[in-house]
Short mmCIF file of C-alpha atoms and ligand atoms in Angstrom, two decimals:
data_model
loop_
_atom_site.label_atom_id
_atom_site.label_comp_id
_atom_site.label_asym_id
_atom_site.label_seq_id
_atom_site.Cartn_x
_atom_site.Cartn_y
_atom_site.Cartn_z
CA MET A 69 -11.42 -17.34 -7.52
CA LYS A 70 -11.45 -18.61 -11.04
CA SER A 71 -9.85 -22.02 -11.11
CA PHE A 72 -10.64 -22.13 -7.45
CA SER A 73 -9.87 -25.82 -7.07
CA VAL A 74 -6.38 -25.47 -8.52
CA VAL A 75 -5.55 -22.45 -6.45
CA ALA A 76 -7.12 -23.97 -3.38
CA LEU A 77 -4.95 -27.05 -3.75
CA VAL A 78 -1.85 -24.98 -4.21
CA ALA A 79 -2.80 -22.74 -1.34
CA ALA A 80 -3.53 -25.70 0.89
CA TYR A 81 -0.13 -27.12 0.12
CA LEU A 82 1.62 -23.82 0.64
CA ALA A 83 -0.18 -23.29 3.90
CA ASN A 84 1.87 -26.10 5.32
CA VAL A 85 5.21 -24.56 4.49
CA SER A 86 4.47 -20.88 4.17
CA ALA A 87 1.57 -18.55 3.79
CA HIS A 88 1.36 -16.51 0.64
CA TYR A 89 -1.39 -14.46 -0.93
CA VAL A 90 -2.59 -12.36 -3.85
CA LEU A 91 -5.00 -9.41 -4.16
CA PRO A 92 -7.27 -10.28 -7.12
CA ASP A 93 -10.44 -8.23 -6.59
CA LEU A 94 -11.18 -4.52 -6.57
CA ILE A 95 -13.53 -3.00 -4.01
CA VAL A 96 -15.36 0.22 -4.87
CA ASN A 97 -17.40 1.95 -2.20
CA GLY A 98 -17.57 -1.16 -0.07
CA ALA A 99 -18.60 -3.61 -2.79
CA THR A 100 -16.37 -6.12 -4.53
CA THR A 101 -16.56 -5.38 -8.24
CA GLY A 102 -16.21 -7.79 -11.13
CA ASN A 103 -14.44 -11.11 -11.13
CA ASP A 104 -10.96 -12.03 -10.01
CA TRP A 105 -8.41 -10.17 -12.13
CA GLN A 106 -11.09 -8.26 -14.00
CA TYR A 107 -10.02 -4.80 -12.87
CA ILE A 108 -6.70 -5.92 -11.43
CA ARG A 109 -3.90 -7.13 -13.67
CA GLN A 110 -3.40 -10.83 -13.19
CA THR A 111 -0.09 -11.31 -11.44
CA ASN A 112 2.54 -13.91 -12.25
CA ASN A 113 1.84 -15.57 -8.91
CA TRP A 114 -1.90 -16.01 -9.41
CA GLN A 115 -1.42 -19.74 -8.92
CA ASP A 116 1.69 -20.18 -6.76
CA LEU A 117 1.06 -17.02 -4.73
CA ASN A 118 4.78 -16.41 -4.35
CA PRO A 119 6.06 -12.91 -3.59
CA VAL A 120 8.47 -10.64 -5.45
CA THR A 121 11.79 -10.30 -3.62
CA ASP A 122 13.94 -8.41 -6.17
CA VAL A 123 13.14 -4.72 -5.83
CA THR A 124 15.21 -3.92 -8.94
CA SER A 125 13.08 -6.16 -11.17
CA THR A 126 10.28 -4.71 -13.28
CA ASP A 127 8.09 -7.20 -11.47
CA ILE A 128 8.28 -4.91 -8.43
CA ARG A 129 5.90 -2.64 -10.38
CA CYS A 130 2.85 -4.76 -11.08
CA TYR A 131 4.23 -8.34 -11.14
CA ASP A 132 2.53 -9.03 -14.46
CA SER A 133 5.52 -9.72 -16.75
CA LEU A 134 4.36 -13.24 -17.53
CA GLU A 135 0.71 -12.31 -17.97
CA SER A 136 -1.04 -10.36 -20.67
CA GLY A 137 -1.63 -7.49 -18.33
CA THR A 138 -4.91 -6.67 -19.99
CA ALA A 139 -7.42 -5.98 -17.28
CA SER A 140 -10.52 -3.86 -17.72
CA THR A 141 -10.75 -0.35 -16.38
CA THR A 142 -13.48 0.75 -14.02
CA SER A 143 -14.65 4.11 -12.77
CA VAL A 144 -14.00 5.44 -9.29
CA THR A 145 -14.95 8.86 -7.99
CA ALA A 146 -12.23 11.05 -6.52
CA GLY A 147 -12.65 11.09 -2.76
CA SER A 148 -14.30 7.67 -2.64
CA LYS A 149 -13.11 4.53 -0.92
CA VAL A 150 -11.39 1.89 -3.00
CA GLY A 151 -9.73 -1.34 -1.99
CA PHE A 152 -8.36 -4.79 -2.72
CA THR A 153 -9.40 -8.17 -1.41
CA VAL A 154 -6.84 -10.68 -0.16
CA TYR A 155 -6.86 -14.28 -1.30
CA GLY A 156 -4.41 -16.97 -0.29
CA GLY A 157 -3.58 -19.43 2.39
CA PRO A 158 -5.18 -18.04 4.50
CA ASN A 159 -7.24 -15.23 2.95
CA ASN A 160 -5.53 -12.37 4.72
CA LEU A 161 -2.26 -10.45 4.86
CA TYR A 162 -0.83 -13.21 6.97
CA HIS A 163 2.77 -12.16 7.46
CA ASP A 164 4.10 -9.50 9.80
CA GLY A 165 4.66 -6.53 7.56
CA VAL A 166 3.66 -3.11 6.33
CA LEU A 167 1.56 -1.82 3.48
CA ASN A 168 1.67 0.94 0.88
CA VAL A 169 -0.73 2.00 -1.87
CA TYR A 170 0.55 4.04 -4.82
CA MET A 171 -1.16 5.56 -7.84
CA ALA A 172 0.20 6.59 -11.25
CA LYS A 173 -1.57 8.56 -13.97
CA ALA A 174 -1.41 7.23 -17.49
CA PRO A 175 -0.04 9.68 -20.07
CA ALA A 176 -2.80 11.82 -21.58
CA ASP A 177 -2.90 10.03 -24.92
CA THR A 178 -2.43 6.53 -23.53
CA ASP A 179 -5.08 4.01 -22.51
CA VAL A 180 -4.13 2.79 -19.04
CA ALA A 181 -4.90 -0.77 -20.18
CA SER A 182 -1.92 -0.62 -22.53
CA TRP A 183 0.36 1.39 -20.24
CA ASP A 184 3.19 -0.29 -18.36
CA GLY A 185 3.49 2.23 -15.53
CA SER A 186 7.13 3.01 -16.28
CA GLY A 187 8.76 6.28 -15.35
CA THR A 188 8.85 8.46 -12.27
CA VAL A 189 5.10 8.59 -12.05
CA TRP A 190 4.03 6.94 -8.78
CA PHE A 191 2.78 8.74 -5.70
CA LYS A 192 1.73 7.20 -2.41
CA VAL A 193 -1.85 7.59 -1.25
CA TYR A 194 -1.97 5.28 1.75
CA GLU A 195 0.28 3.43 4.14
CA ILE A 196 0.07 1.22 7.19
CA PRO A 197 3.45 1.28 8.98
CA ALA A 198 4.58 -0.88 11.85
CA VAL A 199 3.93 0.47 15.33
CA THR A 200 6.87 0.66 17.73
CA ASP A 201 7.33 1.91 21.26
CA GLY A 202 11.03 2.44 21.69
CA GLY A 203 12.09 -1.19 21.64
CA LYS A 204 9.57 -2.87 23.92
CA SER A 205 7.34 -4.12 21.13
CA ILE A 206 6.61 -3.90 17.42
CA THR A 207 3.20 -4.59 15.93
CA TYR A 208 1.80 -4.66 12.40
CA PRO A 209 -1.69 -3.19 11.96
CA ALA A 210 -1.77 -4.36 8.31
CA THR A 211 -1.24 -7.99 9.25
CA GLY A 212 -4.39 -10.07 9.16
CA LEU A 213 -6.37 -7.71 6.96
CA THR A 214 -8.75 -9.48 4.57
CA GLN A 215 -9.30 -6.24 2.65
CA VAL A 216 -7.19 -3.16 2.08
CA ILE A 217 -9.38 -0.05 1.98
CA PHE A 218 -8.18 3.49 1.35
CA THR A 219 -9.46 6.80 -0.02
CA VAL A 220 -8.59 8.15 -3.45
CA PRO A 221 -7.64 11.74 -2.53
CA SER A 222 -10.39 14.10 -3.68
CA ALA A 223 -7.75 16.41 -5.15
CA THR A 224 -6.62 13.67 -7.56
CA PRO A 225 -7.03 14.97 -11.12
CA SER A 226 -9.52 13.11 -13.30
CA GLY A 227 -8.05 10.57 -15.67
CA GLN A 228 -6.86 7.00 -15.96
CA TYR A 229 -4.62 5.55 -13.27
CA LEU A 230 -2.95 2.42 -12.08
CA ILE A 231 -3.43 1.78 -8.38
CA ARG A 232 -0.66 -0.37 -6.93
CA VAL A 233 -0.90 -2.06 -3.55
CA GLU A 234 2.10 -3.70 -1.88
CA HIS A 235 2.23 -5.65 1.34
CA ILE A 236 5.85 -5.93 2.44
CA ALA A 237 6.26 -9.06 4.57
CA LEU A 238 9.18 -8.68 6.96
CA HIS A 239 9.37 -12.04 8.71
CA VAL A 240 12.60 -13.02 6.89
CA ALA A 241 13.78 -9.52 6.00
CA SER A 242 16.99 -9.60 8.05
CA THR A 243 19.05 -10.52 4.98
CA PHE A 244 19.19 -8.55 1.73
CA GLY A 245 16.39 -9.67 -0.59
CA GLY A 246 14.50 -11.34 2.21
CA ALA A 247 11.55 -8.98 2.35
CA GLN A 248 8.56 -10.31 0.41
CA PHE A 249 6.47 -7.99 -1.75
CA TYR A 250 2.86 -8.98 -2.43
CA ILE A 251 1.73 -6.70 -5.22
CA ALA A 252 -1.31 -5.94 -7.36
CA CYS A 253 -2.19 -3.15 -9.81
CA ALA A 254 -5.76 -2.05 -10.54
CA GLN A 255 -6.86 -0.03 -13.59
CA VAL A 256 -9.25 2.81 -12.82
CA GLU A 257 -10.68 5.94 -14.36
CA VAL A 258 -10.87 8.65 -11.71
CA THR A 259 -13.89 10.86 -12.27
CA ASN A 260 -15.00 14.13 -10.67
CA GLY A 261 -11.37 14.78 -9.84
CA GLY A 262 -9.67 17.77 -8.31
CA THR A 263 -6.83 20.06 -9.22
CA GLY A 264 -4.08 18.71 -6.97
CA THR A 265 -0.53 18.01 -8.03
CA PRO A 266 0.27 14.54 -6.69
CA GLY A 267 3.76 13.85 -5.36
CA PRO A 268 6.51 13.24 -4.48
CA LEU A 269 6.81 10.92 -7.48
CA VAL A 270 8.90 7.74 -7.59
CA ALA A 271 9.54 4.97 -10.12
CA PHE A 272 9.15 1.19 -9.85
CA PRO A 273 11.75 -0.18 -9.96
CA GLY A 274 13.72 2.66 -8.47
CA ALA A 275 11.78 3.62 -5.38
CA TYR A 276 13.61 1.03 -3.29
CA THR A 277 17.17 -0.31 -3.22
CA GLY A 278 16.47 -3.09 -0.78
CA ASN A 279 18.75 -1.52 1.81
CA GLU A 280 16.10 0.75 3.34
CA PRO A 281 15.82 0.43 7.12
CA GLY A 282 12.19 -0.55 6.69
CA ILE A 283 13.00 -3.30 4.14
CA LEU A 284 16.32 -4.75 5.35
CA ILE A 285 15.40 -5.27 8.98
CA ASN A 286 15.47 -7.88 11.71
CA ILE A 287 12.07 -7.44 13.32
CA TYR A 288 12.72 -9.93 16.13
CA TYR A 289 15.94 -9.11 17.95
CA PRO A 290 16.66 -6.62 19.13
CA ILE A 291 13.10 -5.36 18.83
CA PRO A 292 13.34 -2.26 16.62
CA ALA A 293 13.05 0.96 18.60
CA ASN A 294 11.41 2.62 15.64
CA TYR A 295 10.30 1.80 12.14
CA THR A 296 10.83 3.81 8.96
CA GLN A 297 8.12 3.18 6.37
CA PRO A 298 9.62 2.62 2.90
CA GLY A 299 8.80 5.08 0.16
CA PRO A 300 7.82 8.72 -0.04
CA PRO A 301 5.32 10.41 2.27
CA VAL A 302 1.64 9.96 1.56
CA TRP A 303 0.08 12.52 -0.75
CA THR A 304 -3.18 13.46 0.87
CA GLY A 305 -4.19 16.06 -1.66
CA ALA A 306 -3.35 18.87 0.74
CA GLY A 307 -0.96 21.25 -0.95
CA SER A 308 0.97 20.36 -4.04
CA GLY A 309 3.45 17.58 -4.47
CA SER A 310 6.98 17.88 -5.69
CA ALA A 311 6.23 17.30 -9.34
CA SER A 312 6.69 20.94 -10.26
CA SER A 313 9.06 21.92 -7.49
CA THR A 314 12.64 21.08 -6.72
CA THR A 315 14.62 20.69 -3.55
CA GLY A 316 14.05 24.27 -2.45
CA ALA A 317 10.41 23.71 -1.71
CA VAL A 318 10.89 20.62 0.37
CA THR A 319 11.57 21.00 4.04
CA THR A 320 12.38 18.35 6.56
CA THR A 321 9.97 18.16 9.42
CA LYS A 322 11.24 17.28 12.83
CA ALA A 323 9.04 15.13 14.98
CA THR A 324 7.01 17.39 17.17
CA THR A 325 4.38 15.04 18.40
CA THR A 326 4.56 13.20 21.66
CA SER A 327 4.06 9.83 20.04
CA LYS A 328 6.65 7.37 21.14
CA ALA A 329 9.50 6.10 19.07
CA THR A 330 8.57 7.64 15.77
CA THR A 331 11.42 10.09 15.55
CA ALA A 332 13.31 8.23 12.88
CA THR A 333 10.25 7.98 10.70
CA ALA A 334 9.22 11.56 11.12
CA THR A 335 12.63 13.02 10.48
CA THR A 336 13.00 11.23 7.19
CA ARG A 337 9.69 12.52 5.91
CA THR A 338 9.42 15.58 3.80
CA SER A 339 6.54 17.96 3.80
CA THR A 340 5.52 20.91 1.73
CA THR A 341 2.67 21.97 3.94
CA SER A 342 2.17 21.72 7.64
CA THR A 343 -0.82 23.92 8.28
CA ALA A 344 -3.60 22.00 6.62
CA THR A 345 -5.49 20.52 9.50
CA ALA A 346 -8.98 20.73 8.15
CA THR A 347 -11.27 18.03 9.36
CA SER A 348 -14.56 16.93 7.97
CA PRO A 349 -17.40 15.73 10.12
CA PRO A 350 -16.79 12.17 11.25
CA ALA A 351 -18.98 9.52 9.79
CA SER A 352 -21.64 8.44 12.19
CA GLY A 353 -20.20 5.82 14.46
CA GLY A 354 -16.64 6.70 13.46
CA ALA A 355 -14.08 4.95 11.33
CA ALA A 356 -13.66 1.19 11.28
CA GLN A 357 -10.89 -0.85 12.83
CA TYR A 358 -7.56 -0.20 11.09
CA ALA A 359 -8.94 2.78 9.17
CA GLN A 360 -7.01 6.03 9.17
CA CYS A 361 -8.41 8.59 11.62
CA GLY A 362 -5.81 11.34 11.63
CA GLY A 363 -2.39 12.59 10.69
CA GLN A 364 -0.99 15.66 9.01
CA GLY A 365 -3.24 16.66 6.16
CA TRP A 366 -5.90 14.07 6.95
CA VAL A 367 -9.39 15.33 6.18
CA GLY A 368 -11.44 12.21 6.83
CA ALA A 369 -13.15 10.88 9.91
CA SER A 370 -11.32 11.61 13.15
CA THR A 371 -13.24 9.31 15.46
CA CYS A 372 -13.38 5.52 15.60
CA ALA A 373 -16.23 3.10 15.89
CA SER A 374 -16.46 1.58 19.36
CA PRO A 375 -14.41 0.00 20.86
CA PHE A 376 -11.49 1.18 18.71
CA LYS A 377 -9.42 4.21 19.63
CA CYS A 378 -7.77 6.69 17.32
CA THR A 379 -4.10 5.99 17.94
CA VAL A 380 -1.19 8.14 16.76
CA VAL A 381 1.18 6.00 14.67
CA ASN A 382 3.32 8.89 13.51
CA THR A 383 2.96 12.54 12.53
CA PHE A 384 1.31 11.55 9.29
CA TYR A 385 -0.86 8.69 10.34
CA SER A 386 -3.32 7.85 13.09
CA GLN A 387 -5.30 4.68 13.01
CA CYS A 388 -8.31 3.08 14.69
CA LEU A 389 -6.84 0.31 16.83
CU1 CU B 615 4.29 -16.33 2.72
#
Protein backbone atom coordinates (compact mmCIF):
# COMPACT_ATOMS: atom_id res chain seq x y z
CA MET A 1 0.00 0.00 0.00
CA LYS A 2 1.00 3.57 -0.53
CA SER A 3 0.97 5.34 2.80
CA PHE A 4 1.26 1.91 4.29
CA SER A 5 2.04 3.14 7.78
CA VAL A 6 -1.07 5.32 7.95
CA VAL A 7 -3.33 2.63 6.62
CA ALA A 8 -1.68 0.01 8.77
CA LEU A 9 -2.32 2.09 11.86
CA VAL A 10 -5.91 2.65 10.92
CA ALA A 11 -6.35 -0.99 10.02
CA ALA A 12 -4.75 -2.09 13.27
CA TYR A 13 -7.13 0.10 15.18
CA LEU A 14 -10.14 -1.05 13.22
CA ALA A 15 -9.15 -4.65 13.67
CA ASN A 16 -10.02 -4.29 17.31
CA VAL A 17 -13.56 -3.14 16.71
CA SER A 18 -14.38 -4.41 13.26
CA ALA A 19 -12.67 -5.77 10.22
CA HIS A 20 -12.91 -3.79 7.03
CA TYR A 21 -11.08 -3.96 3.74
CA VAL A 22 -10.48 -2.48 0.30
CA LEU A 23 -9.49 -3.99 -3.07
CA PRO A 24 -6.71 -1.72 -4.39
CA ASP A 25 -4.76 -3.86 -6.88
CA LEU A 26 -5.62 -5.44 -10.20
CA ILE A 27 -4.45 -8.94 -11.06
CA VAL A 28 -4.02 -9.88 -14.73
CA ASN A 29 -3.24 -13.48 -15.62
CA GLY A 30 -2.07 -14.28 -12.12
CA ALA A 31 0.21 -11.28 -11.62
CA THR A 32 -0.55 -8.18 -9.60
CA THR A 33 -0.20 -5.22 -11.94
CA GLY A 34 0.85 -1.69 -11.12
CA ASN A 35 0.62 0.04 -7.79
CA ASP A 36 -2.29 0.41 -5.41
CA TRP A 37 -5.08 2.34 -7.10
CA GLN A 38 -3.21 2.52 -10.39
CA TYR A 39 -5.74 0.57 -12.43
CA ILE A 40 -8.47 0.67 -9.79
CA ARG A 41 -10.21 3.91 -8.90
CA GLN A 42 -9.20 4.98 -5.43
CA THR A 43 -12.20 4.57 -3.19
CA ASN A 44 -13.40 7.01 -0.55
CA ASN A 45 -12.52 4.46 2.12
CA TRP A 46 -8.90 3.96 1.07
CA GLN A 47 -7.85 5.03 4.56
CA ASP A 48 -10.75 4.19 6.88
CA LEU A 49 -11.75 1.05 4.95
CA ASN A 50 -15.40 1.59 5.80
CA PRO A 51 -18.10 0.00 3.62
CA VAL A 52 -20.97 1.53 1.65
CA THR A 53 -24.34 0.76 3.25
CA ASP A 54 -26.73 2.95 1.21
CA VAL A 55 -27.57 1.08 -1.97
CA THR A 56 -29.37 4.13 -3.38
CA SER A 57 -26.25 6.30 -3.18
CA THR A 58 -24.05 6.82 -6.23
CA ASP A 59 -21.27 5.49 -4.04
CA ILE A 60 -22.78 2.03 -4.53
CA ARG A 61 -21.32 2.23 -8.05
CA CYS A 62 -17.60 2.72 -7.57
CA TYR A 63 -17.37 4.49 -4.17
CA ASP A 64 -15.13 7.18 -5.62
CA SER A 65 -17.24 10.33 -5.12
CA LEU A 66 -14.65 11.97 -2.90
CA GLU A 67 -11.68 10.94 -5.03
CA SER A 68 -10.56 12.11 -8.43
CA GLY A 69 -11.51 8.83 -9.96
CA THR A 70 -8.68 9.04 -12.44
CA ALA A 71 -7.04 5.66 -12.60
CA SER A 72 -5.06 4.38 -15.55
CA THR A 73 -6.47 1.84 -17.95
CA THR A 74 -4.76 -1.44 -18.67
CA SER A 75 -5.26 -4.11 -21.30
CA VAL A 76 -6.83 -7.49 -20.64
CA THR A 77 -7.56 -10.16 -23.22
CA ALA A 78 -11.09 -11.46 -23.52
CA GLY A 79 -11.21 -14.92 -21.99
CA SER A 80 -8.33 -14.26 -19.61
CA LYS A 81 -8.33 -14.30 -15.84
CA VAL A 82 -8.52 -10.99 -14.02
CA GLY A 83 -8.82 -10.23 -10.34
CA PHE A 84 -8.55 -7.93 -7.35
CA THR A 85 -6.38 -8.15 -4.27
CA VAL A 86 -7.82 -7.60 -0.80
CA TYR A 87 -6.17 -5.28 1.69
CA GLY A 88 -7.40 -4.49 5.17
CA GLY A 89 -7.48 -5.71 8.68
CA PRO A 90 -6.87 -8.56 7.96
CA ASN A 91 -5.97 -8.81 4.27
CA ASN A 92 -8.93 -10.91 3.22
CA LEU A 93 -12.68 -10.79 2.72
CA TYR A 94 -13.10 -11.23 6.43
CA HIS A 95 -16.85 -11.00 6.91
CA ASP A 96 -19.44 -13.65 6.16
CA GLY A 97 -20.89 -12.58 2.85
CA VAL A 98 -21.24 -13.04 -0.87
CA LEU A 99 -19.51 -11.59 -3.90
CA ASN A 100 -20.42 -10.27 -7.33
CA VAL A 101 -18.34 -8.92 -10.21
CA TYR A 102 -19.95 -6.69 -12.83
CA MET A 103 -18.66 -5.06 -16.01
CA ALA A 104 -19.87 -2.03 -17.96
CA LYS A 105 -18.73 -0.86 -21.39
CA ALA A 106 -17.88 2.79 -21.81
CA PRO A 107 -19.80 4.58 -24.58
CA ALA A 108 -18.00 4.33 -27.92
CA ASP A 109 -16.74 7.90 -27.96
CA THR A 110 -15.90 8.09 -24.26
CA ASP A 111 -12.60 7.32 -22.54
CA VAL A 112 -13.40 4.98 -19.67
CA ALA A 113 -11.09 7.06 -17.45
CA SER A 114 -13.54 9.96 -17.67
CA TRP A 115 -16.72 7.87 -17.60
CA ASP A 116 -18.82 7.64 -14.46
CA GLY A 117 -20.49 4.30 -15.20
CA SER A 118 -24.00 5.74 -15.03
CA GLY A 119 -26.94 4.21 -16.82
CA THR A 120 -28.31 0.72 -17.23
CA VAL A 121 -25.01 -0.62 -18.43
CA TRP A 122 -23.78 -3.23 -15.93
CA PHE A 123 -23.79 -6.97 -16.45
CA LYS A 124 -22.63 -9.62 -14.02
CA VAL A 125 -19.71 -11.83 -14.97
CA TYR A 126 -19.03 -13.68 -11.73
CA GLU A 127 -20.61 -14.46 -8.39
CA ILE A 128 -19.90 -16.41 -5.24
CA PRO A 129 -23.19 -17.04 -3.42
CA ALA A 130 -23.70 -18.46 0.04
CA VAL A 131 -24.11 -22.22 0.27
CA THR A 132 -27.14 -23.55 2.12
CA ASP A 133 -28.52 -27.00 2.80
CA GLY A 134 -32.13 -26.49 3.73
CA GLY A 135 -31.59 -24.82 7.08
CA LYS A 136 -28.92 -26.95 8.70
CA SER A 137 -26.04 -24.68 7.79
CA ILE A 138 -24.99 -21.70 5.71
CA THR A 139 -21.45 -21.12 4.52
CA TYR A 140 -19.70 -18.38 2.55
CA PRO A 141 -17.09 -19.54 0.02
CA ALA A 142 -16.08 -15.92 -0.66
CA THR A 143 -15.18 -15.27 2.95
CA GLY A 144 -11.47 -15.35 3.65
CA LEU A 145 -10.38 -14.84 0.06
CA THR A 146 -7.20 -12.78 -0.29
CA GLN A 147 -7.79 -12.41 -4.03
CA VAL A 148 -10.89 -12.42 -6.19
CA ILE A 149 -10.18 -14.11 -9.53
CA PHE A 150 -12.64 -14.49 -12.38
CA THR A 151 -12.68 -14.85 -16.17
CA VAL A 152 -13.58 -12.06 -18.56
CA PRO A 153 -16.03 -13.90 -20.84
CA SER A 154 -14.38 -14.55 -24.21
CA ALA A 155 -17.52 -13.32 -25.95
CA THR A 156 -17.10 -9.86 -24.39
CA PRO A 157 -16.81 -7.30 -27.21
CA SER A 158 -13.53 -5.42 -27.42
CA GLY A 159 -13.50 -1.97 -25.89
CA GLN A 160 -13.06 -0.07 -22.66
CA TYR A 161 -14.83 -1.27 -19.53
CA LEU A 162 -15.20 -0.69 -15.86
CA ILE A 163 -14.98 -3.88 -13.81
CA ARG A 164 -16.78 -3.56 -10.48
CA VAL A 165 -16.30 -6.01 -7.63
CA GLU A 166 -18.53 -6.01 -4.56
CA HIS A 167 -18.26 -8.11 -1.44
CA ILE A 168 -21.55 -7.93 0.44
CA ALA A 169 -20.91 -8.55 4.13
CA LEU A 170 -24.01 -9.95 5.81
CA HIS A 171 -23.02 -10.22 9.47
CA VAL A 172 -25.29 -7.31 10.50
CA ALA A 173 -27.69 -7.45 7.55
CA SER A 174 -30.81 -8.30 9.56
CA THR A 175 -31.90 -4.65 9.61
CA PHE A 176 -32.41 -2.45 6.54
CA GLY A 177 -29.14 -0.81 5.55
CA GLY A 178 -27.10 -3.23 7.60
CA ALA A 179 -25.43 -5.07 4.75
CA GLN A 180 -21.94 -3.75 4.04
CA PHE A 181 -20.73 -3.29 0.47
CA TYR A 182 -16.97 -3.38 -0.15
CA ILE A 183 -16.54 -2.07 -3.68
CA ALA A 184 -13.84 -1.34 -6.23
CA CYS A 185 -13.88 -0.45 -9.94
CA ALA A 186 -11.03 -1.25 -12.32
CA GLN A 187 -10.47 0.39 -15.73
CA VAL A 188 -9.58 -2.02 -18.51
CA GLU A 189 -9.39 -2.22 -22.28
CA VAL A 190 -10.67 -5.60 -23.41
CA THR A 191 -8.78 -6.80 -26.47
CA ASN A 192 -9.33 -9.72 -28.83
CA GLY A 193 -12.98 -9.64 -27.85
CA GLY A 194 -15.95 -11.58 -29.12
CA THR A 195 -19.34 -10.78 -30.54
CA GLY A 196 -21.55 -11.48 -27.53
CA THR A 197 -24.33 -9.24 -26.29
CA PRO A 198 -23.79 -8.94 -22.53
CA GLY A 199 -26.82 -8.85 -20.25
CA PRO A 200 -29.17 -8.60 -18.47
CA LEU A 201 -28.10 -5.01 -17.78
CA VAL A 202 -28.66 -3.15 -14.51
CA ALA A 203 -27.77 0.28 -13.14
CA PHE A 204 -25.89 1.31 -9.98
CA PRO A 205 -27.66 2.67 -8.06
CA GLY A 206 -30.80 0.88 -9.13
CA ALA A 207 -29.84 -2.76 -9.17
CA TYR A 208 -30.70 -3.13 -5.49
CA THR A 209 -33.36 -1.67 -3.21
CA GLY A 210 -31.90 -3.02 0.00
CA ASN A 211 -34.94 -5.21 0.57
CA GLU A 212 -33.67 -8.17 -1.48
CA PRO A 213 -33.77 -11.47 0.39
CA GLY A 214 -30.03 -11.80 -0.14
CA ILE A 215 -29.30 -8.30 1.27
CA LEU A 216 -31.85 -7.88 4.08
CA ILE A 217 -31.27 -11.17 5.86
CA ASN A 218 -30.62 -12.61 9.28
CA ILE A 219 -27.93 -15.19 8.55
CA TYR A 220 -27.86 -16.57 12.10
CA TYR A 221 -31.33 -17.55 13.26
CA PRO A 222 -33.16 -19.28 11.93
CA ILE A 223 -30.42 -20.51 9.62
CA PRO A 224 -31.64 -19.62 6.11
CA ALA A 225 -32.96 -22.63 4.22
CA ASN A 226 -31.78 -21.10 0.98
CA TYR A 227 -29.99 -18.02 -0.25
CA THR A 228 -30.89 -15.79 -3.19
CA GLN A 229 -27.86 -14.06 -4.69
CA PRO A 230 -28.54 -10.35 -5.30
CA GLY A 231 -28.46 -9.06 -8.85
CA PRO A 232 -29.05 -10.50 -12.29
CA PRO A 233 -27.79 -13.88 -13.45
CA VAL A 234 -24.19 -14.17 -14.57
CA TRP A 235 -23.55 -13.51 -18.24
CA THR A 236 -21.20 -16.23 -19.34
CA GLY A 237 -21.03 -15.24 -22.96
CA ALA A 238 -23.26 -18.14 -23.97
CA GLY A 239 -26.18 -16.82 -25.96
CA SER A 240 -27.16 -13.19 -25.98
CA GLY A 241 -28.20 -11.08 -23.07
CA SER A 242 -31.35 -9.08 -22.74
CA ALA A 243 -29.97 -5.86 -24.13
CA SER A 244 -31.76 -6.23 -27.44
CA SER A 245 -34.66 -8.35 -26.26
CA THR A 246 -37.64 -7.69 -24.08
CA THR A 247 -39.66 -9.76 -21.70
CA GLY A 248 -40.77 -12.21 -24.37
CA ALA A 249 -37.35 -13.73 -24.73
CA VAL A 250 -36.78 -14.30 -21.06
CA THR A 251 -38.02 -17.49 -19.52
CA THR A 252 -37.98 -18.51 -15.92
CA THR A 253 -36.09 -21.67 -15.25
CA LYS A 254 -37.31 -24.00 -12.58
CA ALA A 255 -34.72 -25.76 -10.51
CA THR A 256 -34.09 -29.11 -12.06
CA THR A 257 -30.91 -30.11 -10.39
CA THR A 258 -30.73 -32.27 -7.33
CA SER A 259 -28.68 -29.76 -5.40
CA LYS A 260 -30.15 -29.07 -2.03
CA ALA A 261 -31.93 -25.95 -0.99
CA THR A 262 -31.30 -23.87 -4.06
CA THR A 263 -34.86 -23.74 -5.29
CA ALA A 264 -35.45 -20.15 -4.34
CA THR A 265 -32.31 -19.02 -6.08
CA ALA A 266 -32.91 -20.99 -9.21
CA THR A 267 -36.51 -19.96 -9.63
CA THR A 268 -35.68 -16.29 -9.50
CA ARG A 269 -33.07 -16.60 -12.19
CA THR A 270 -33.81 -15.92 -15.79
CA SER A 271 -32.19 -17.63 -18.68
CA THR A 272 -32.22 -17.17 -22.41
CA THR A 273 -30.38 -20.34 -23.20
CA SER A 274 -30.29 -23.68 -21.50
CA THR A 275 -28.59 -25.92 -23.99
CA ALA A 276 -25.07 -24.55 -24.02
CA THR A 277 -23.13 -27.12 -22.09
CA ALA A 278 -19.89 -27.02 -23.99
CA THR A 279 -16.87 -27.77 -21.92
CA SER A 280 -13.27 -27.10 -22.67
CA PRO A 281 -10.48 -29.39 -21.60
CA PRO A 282 -9.72 -28.92 -17.92
CA ALA A 283 -6.46 -27.30 -17.07
CA SER A 284 -3.92 -29.80 -15.93
CA GLY A 285 -4.43 -30.44 -12.27
CA GLY A 286 -7.88 -28.84 -12.32
CA ALA A 287 -9.20 -25.57 -11.00
CA ALA A 288 -8.02 -24.03 -7.74
CA GLN A 289 -9.88 -23.85 -4.46
CA TYR A 290 -12.93 -21.58 -4.73
CA ALA A 291 -12.67 -21.37 -8.52
CA GLN A 292 -15.74 -21.99 -10.63
CA CYS A 293 -15.85 -25.49 -12.11
CA GLY A 294 -19.33 -25.75 -13.57
CA GLY A 295 -22.81 -24.37 -13.95
CA GLN A 296 -25.12 -23.60 -16.82
CA GLY A 297 -23.14 -22.10 -19.66
CA TRP A 298 -19.77 -22.63 -17.98
CA VAL A 299 -17.04 -23.42 -20.49
CA GLY A 300 -13.99 -23.46 -18.24
CA ALA A 301 -12.30 -26.20 -16.30
CA SER A 302 -14.66 -28.79 -14.87
CA THR A 303 -12.28 -30.56 -12.52
CA CYS A 304 -10.61 -29.35 -9.34
CA ALA A 305 -7.08 -29.55 -8.09
CA SER A 306 -6.68 -32.14 -5.34
CA PRO A 307 -8.07 -32.29 -2.70
CA PHE A 308 -10.92 -29.97 -3.72
CA LYS A 309 -14.15 -31.27 -5.17
CA CYS A 310 -16.37 -29.66 -7.76
CA THR A 311 -19.47 -28.88 -5.73
CA VAL A 312 -22.83 -27.77 -7.13
CA VAL A 313 -23.82 -24.46 -5.52
CA ASN A 314 -26.79 -23.85 -7.78
CA THR A 315 -27.85 -24.42 -11.38
CA PHE A 316 -25.54 -21.68 -12.53
CA TYR A 317 -22.53 -22.20 -10.36
CA SER A 318 -20.32 -25.04 -9.21
CA GLN A 319 -17.21 -24.39 -7.23
CA CYS A 320 -14.06 -26.18 -6.09
CA LEU A 321 -14.52 -26.63 -2.35
CU1 LIG B 1 -15.90 -4.84 8.75
